[in-house]
Coordinates of C-alpha atoms and ligand atoms in Angstrom, one line a residue:
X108 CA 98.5 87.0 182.7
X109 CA 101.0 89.7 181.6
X110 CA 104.1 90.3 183.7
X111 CA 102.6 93.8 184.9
X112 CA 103.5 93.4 188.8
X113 CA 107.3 95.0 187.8
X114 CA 105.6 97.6 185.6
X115 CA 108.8 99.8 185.5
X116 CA 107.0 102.5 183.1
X117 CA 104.1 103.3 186.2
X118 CA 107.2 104.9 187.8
X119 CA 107.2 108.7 188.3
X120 CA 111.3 108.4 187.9
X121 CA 110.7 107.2 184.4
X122 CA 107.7 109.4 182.9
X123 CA 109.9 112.2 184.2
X124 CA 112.7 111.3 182.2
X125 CA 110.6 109.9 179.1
X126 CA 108.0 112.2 178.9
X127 CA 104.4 110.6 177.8
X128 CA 106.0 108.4 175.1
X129 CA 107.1 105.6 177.7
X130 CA 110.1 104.0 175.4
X131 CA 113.5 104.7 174.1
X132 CA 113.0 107.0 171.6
X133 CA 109.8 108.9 172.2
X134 CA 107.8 109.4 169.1
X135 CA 111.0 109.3 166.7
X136 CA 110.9 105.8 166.0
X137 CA 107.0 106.1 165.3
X138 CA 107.3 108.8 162.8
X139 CA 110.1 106.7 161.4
X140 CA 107.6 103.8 160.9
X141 CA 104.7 106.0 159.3
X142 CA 107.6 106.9 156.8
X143 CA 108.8 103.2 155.8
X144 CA 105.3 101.8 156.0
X145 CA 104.0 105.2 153.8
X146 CA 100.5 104.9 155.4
X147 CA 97.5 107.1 153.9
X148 CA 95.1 109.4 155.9
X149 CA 92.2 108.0 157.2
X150 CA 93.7 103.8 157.1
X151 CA 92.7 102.4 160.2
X152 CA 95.9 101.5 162.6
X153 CA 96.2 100.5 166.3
X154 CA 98.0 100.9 169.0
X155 CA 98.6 98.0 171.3
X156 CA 99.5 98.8 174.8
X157 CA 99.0 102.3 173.8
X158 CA 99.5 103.4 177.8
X159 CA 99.1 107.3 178.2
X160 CA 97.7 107.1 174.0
X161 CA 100.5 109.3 173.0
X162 CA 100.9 107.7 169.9
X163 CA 97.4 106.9 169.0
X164 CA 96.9 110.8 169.2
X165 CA 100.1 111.9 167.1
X166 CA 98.8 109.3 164.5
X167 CA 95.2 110.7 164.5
X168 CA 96.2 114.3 165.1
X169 CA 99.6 114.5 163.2
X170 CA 98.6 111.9 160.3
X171 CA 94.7 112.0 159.7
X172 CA 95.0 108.0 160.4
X173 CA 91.8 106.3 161.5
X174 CA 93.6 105.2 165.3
X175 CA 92.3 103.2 168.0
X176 CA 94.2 102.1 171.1
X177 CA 94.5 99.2 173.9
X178 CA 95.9 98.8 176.8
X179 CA 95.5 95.8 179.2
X180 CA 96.0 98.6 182.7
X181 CA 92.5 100.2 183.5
X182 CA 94.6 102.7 185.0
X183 CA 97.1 103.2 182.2
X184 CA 93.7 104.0 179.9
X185 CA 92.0 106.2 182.6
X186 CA 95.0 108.2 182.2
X187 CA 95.1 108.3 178.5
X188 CA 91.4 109.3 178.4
X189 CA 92.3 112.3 181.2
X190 CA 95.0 113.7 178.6
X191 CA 93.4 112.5 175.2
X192 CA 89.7 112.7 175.6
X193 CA 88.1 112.0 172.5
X194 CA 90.8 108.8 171.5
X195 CA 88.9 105.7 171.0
X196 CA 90.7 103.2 173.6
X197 CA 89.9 100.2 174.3
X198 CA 90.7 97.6 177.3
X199 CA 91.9 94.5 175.9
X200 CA 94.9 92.0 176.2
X201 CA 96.9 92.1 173.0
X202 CA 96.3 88.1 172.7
X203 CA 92.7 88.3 172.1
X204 CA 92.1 91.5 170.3
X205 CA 88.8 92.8 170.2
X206 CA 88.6 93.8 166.3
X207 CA 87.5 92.0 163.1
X208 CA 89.3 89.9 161.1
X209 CA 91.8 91.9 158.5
X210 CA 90.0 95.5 159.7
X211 CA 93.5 97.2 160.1
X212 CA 96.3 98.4 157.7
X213 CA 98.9 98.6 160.5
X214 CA 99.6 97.6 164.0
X215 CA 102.2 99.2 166.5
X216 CA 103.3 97.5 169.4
X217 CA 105.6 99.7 171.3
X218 CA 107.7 98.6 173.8
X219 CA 104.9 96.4 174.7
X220 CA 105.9 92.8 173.5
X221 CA 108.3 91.8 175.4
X222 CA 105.8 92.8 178.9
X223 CA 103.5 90.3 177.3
X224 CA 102.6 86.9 178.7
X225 CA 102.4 84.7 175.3
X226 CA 103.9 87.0 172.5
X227 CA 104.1 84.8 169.8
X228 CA 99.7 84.5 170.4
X229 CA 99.8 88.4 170.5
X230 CA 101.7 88.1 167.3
X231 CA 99.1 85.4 165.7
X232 CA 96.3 88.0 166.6
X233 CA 98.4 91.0 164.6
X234 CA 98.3 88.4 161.7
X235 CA 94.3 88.2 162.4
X236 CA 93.3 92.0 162.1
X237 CA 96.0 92.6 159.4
X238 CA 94.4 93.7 156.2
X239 CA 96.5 91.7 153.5
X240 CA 99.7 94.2 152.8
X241 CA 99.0 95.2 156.5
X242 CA 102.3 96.4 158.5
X243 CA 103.4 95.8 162.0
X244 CA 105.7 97.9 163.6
X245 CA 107.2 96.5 166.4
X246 CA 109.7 98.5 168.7
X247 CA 111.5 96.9 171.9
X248 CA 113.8 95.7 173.9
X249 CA 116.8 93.3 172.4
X250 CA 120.0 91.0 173.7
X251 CA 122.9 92.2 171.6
X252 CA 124.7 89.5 173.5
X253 CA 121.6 87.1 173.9
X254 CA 124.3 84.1 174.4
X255 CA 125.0 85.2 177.7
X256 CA 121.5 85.2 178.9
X257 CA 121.6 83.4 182.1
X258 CA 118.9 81.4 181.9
X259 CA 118.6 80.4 185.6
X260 CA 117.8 83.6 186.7
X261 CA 115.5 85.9 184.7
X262 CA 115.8 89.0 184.1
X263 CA 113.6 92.1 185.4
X264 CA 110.7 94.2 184.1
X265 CA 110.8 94.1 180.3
X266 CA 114.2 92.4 179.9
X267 CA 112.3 89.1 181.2
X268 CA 110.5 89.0 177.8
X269 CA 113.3 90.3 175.8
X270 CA 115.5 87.7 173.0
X271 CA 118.2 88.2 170.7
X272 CA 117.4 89.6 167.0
X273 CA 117.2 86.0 166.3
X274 CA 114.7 85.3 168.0
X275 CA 112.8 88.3 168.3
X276 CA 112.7 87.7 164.2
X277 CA 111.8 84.2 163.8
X278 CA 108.9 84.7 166.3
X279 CA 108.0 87.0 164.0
X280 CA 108.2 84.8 160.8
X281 CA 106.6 82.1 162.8
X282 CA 103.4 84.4 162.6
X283 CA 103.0 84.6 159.3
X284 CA 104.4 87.7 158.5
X285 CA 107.2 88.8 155.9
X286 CA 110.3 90.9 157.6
X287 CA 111.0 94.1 155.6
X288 CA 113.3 95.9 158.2
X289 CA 115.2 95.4 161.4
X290 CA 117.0 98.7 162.5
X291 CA 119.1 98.6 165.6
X292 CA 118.0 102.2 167.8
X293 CA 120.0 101.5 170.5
X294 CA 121.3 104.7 170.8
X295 CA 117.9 105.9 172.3
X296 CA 118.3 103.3 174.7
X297 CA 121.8 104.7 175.8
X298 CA 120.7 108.0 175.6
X299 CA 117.8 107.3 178.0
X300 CA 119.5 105.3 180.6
X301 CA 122.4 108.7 180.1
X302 CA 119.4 110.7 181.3
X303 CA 118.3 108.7 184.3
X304 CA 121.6 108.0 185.3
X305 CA 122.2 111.8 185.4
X306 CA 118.9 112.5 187.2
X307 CA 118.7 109.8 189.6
X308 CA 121.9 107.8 189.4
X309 CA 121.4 104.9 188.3
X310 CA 118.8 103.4 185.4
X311 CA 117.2 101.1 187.8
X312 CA 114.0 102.8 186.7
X313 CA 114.3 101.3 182.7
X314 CA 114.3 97.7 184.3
X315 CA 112.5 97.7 187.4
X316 CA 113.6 96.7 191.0
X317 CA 116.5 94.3 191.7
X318 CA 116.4 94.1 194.9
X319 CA 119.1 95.8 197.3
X320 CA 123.1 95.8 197.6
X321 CA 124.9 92.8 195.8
X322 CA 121.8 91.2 194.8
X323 CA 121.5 94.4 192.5
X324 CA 124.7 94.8 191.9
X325 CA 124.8 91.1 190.3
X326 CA 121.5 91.7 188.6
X327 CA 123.0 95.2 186.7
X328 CA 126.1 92.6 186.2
X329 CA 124.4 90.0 184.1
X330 CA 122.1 92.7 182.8
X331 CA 125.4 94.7 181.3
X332 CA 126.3 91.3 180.1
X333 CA 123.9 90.5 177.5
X334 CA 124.1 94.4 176.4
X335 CA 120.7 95.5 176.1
X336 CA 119.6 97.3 173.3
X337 CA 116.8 98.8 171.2
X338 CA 115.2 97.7 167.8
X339 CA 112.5 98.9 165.2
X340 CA 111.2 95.9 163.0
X341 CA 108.2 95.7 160.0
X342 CA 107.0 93.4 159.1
X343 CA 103.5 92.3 156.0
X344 CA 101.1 90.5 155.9
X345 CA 101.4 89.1 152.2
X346 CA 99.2 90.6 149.5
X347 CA 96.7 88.9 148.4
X348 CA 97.3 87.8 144.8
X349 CA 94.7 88.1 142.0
X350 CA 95.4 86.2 139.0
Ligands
SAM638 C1 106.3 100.3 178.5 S1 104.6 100.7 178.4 C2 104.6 101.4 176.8 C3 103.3 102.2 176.5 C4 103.3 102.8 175.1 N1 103.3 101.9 174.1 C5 104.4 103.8 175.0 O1 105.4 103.5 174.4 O2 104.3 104.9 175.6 C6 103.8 99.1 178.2 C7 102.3 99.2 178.1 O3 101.8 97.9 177.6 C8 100.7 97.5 178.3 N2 100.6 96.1 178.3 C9 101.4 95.2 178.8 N3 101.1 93.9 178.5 C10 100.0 94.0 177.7 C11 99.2 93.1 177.1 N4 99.4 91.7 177.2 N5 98.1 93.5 176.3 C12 97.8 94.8 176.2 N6 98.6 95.8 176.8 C13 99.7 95.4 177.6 C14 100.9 98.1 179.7 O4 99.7 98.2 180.4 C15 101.6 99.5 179.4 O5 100.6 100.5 179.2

């Protein structure tokens, strides 16, 4: 099961302020990834939890890449296939992904990860498609403060699944796959929750409810706390060596 019931990017309040591309960021941090990884036209990549298939199209359309999405939400697909008819999407669950074996040169997961229910097996599958010298890109959520994670009382929407570097890193390692970059984006982050604050006052809408009066107000407390913020990481899959 993922943790879909708080699903803080089905809000109207959000996709108004973050247009299709439902993260910090919008495309920027993809085209920064098709840079650093230097992927060819026509390599096969995929988007999991591709939502509204922004990026799977900028990648086909803006990049010639071979690109194929999933999404675990019929609904989030039906609307991707409304705006991107054409995209090849599929419904799947990015724990047991329905591809073959080392079929893919890259895999993005895109604010997605930390919404999953067991990341590092959604991690072990990226390892599974992942041609050898494969990439993953992996944008989300982080704790710049992730000692001050209460962990009594969990935190909503995406923040629930979020860690520190640390841990966002070894889980990473812990698949199999060799870290080539972390970059800290957290100015997207900020710049986002700027632009919700100014819209709707407050940036409730980046984490989901919290309830109503203090509950809230201690909930924005502890999440202020542990000063969320915004990463882009690739990783490999090792080469395979000949010789
Ligand atoms: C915050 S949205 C991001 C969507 C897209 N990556 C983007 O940045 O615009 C999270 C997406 O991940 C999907 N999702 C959540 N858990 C998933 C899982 N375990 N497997 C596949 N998709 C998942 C949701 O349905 C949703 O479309």
């Amino acid at each position: 099961m993922s943790r879909e019931s708080a699903a803080p990017y089905e809000s109207p309040e959000l996709r108004r302020v973050t247009g299709p591309a439902l993260r910090p960021g919008g495309l920027a941090l993809t085209e920064r990834a098709v840079e650093l990884c230097g992927f060819a036209p026509g390599e096969r990549v995929l988007d999991i939890g591709c939502g509204l298939g922004t990026s799977v199209h900028h990648l086909a359309e803006a990049h010639g890449f071979n690109a194929l999405g999933l999404d675990l939400s019929p609904m989030m697909l039906a609307q991707a296939r409304q705006e991107h008819p054409g995209l090849v999407l599929l419904r799947g669950e990015a724990s047991a992904l329905p591809l073959a074996s080392a079929s893919l040169h890259g895999v993005f997961l895109e604010c997605v990860l930390s919404l999953a229910a067991s990341p590092s097996a959604a991690l072990a599958e990226c390892y599974r498609v992942l041609r050898p010298g494969g990439w993953l890109v992996l944008s989300d959520l982080y704790f710049r403060a992730p000692q001050l994670v209460a962990v009594d009382s969990p935190l909503p929407g995406c923040l629930g699944g979020a860690r520190g570097r640390e841990g966002w890193q070894d889980m990473v390692r812990a698949a199999g796959l060799e870290l080539t970059i972390w970059e800290d984006h957290s100015d997207y982050l900020r710049q986002l929750a700027a632009q919700l604050a100014w819209s709707q006052g407050s940036a409730t809408a980046l984490w989901g409810d919290c309830g109503s009066g203090d509950s809230c107000r201690d909930m924005n407390e502890k999440i202020a706390r542990v000063r969320p913020g915004y990463f882009l990481l690739l990783a490999r899959k090792k080469a395979e060596r000949h010789g």
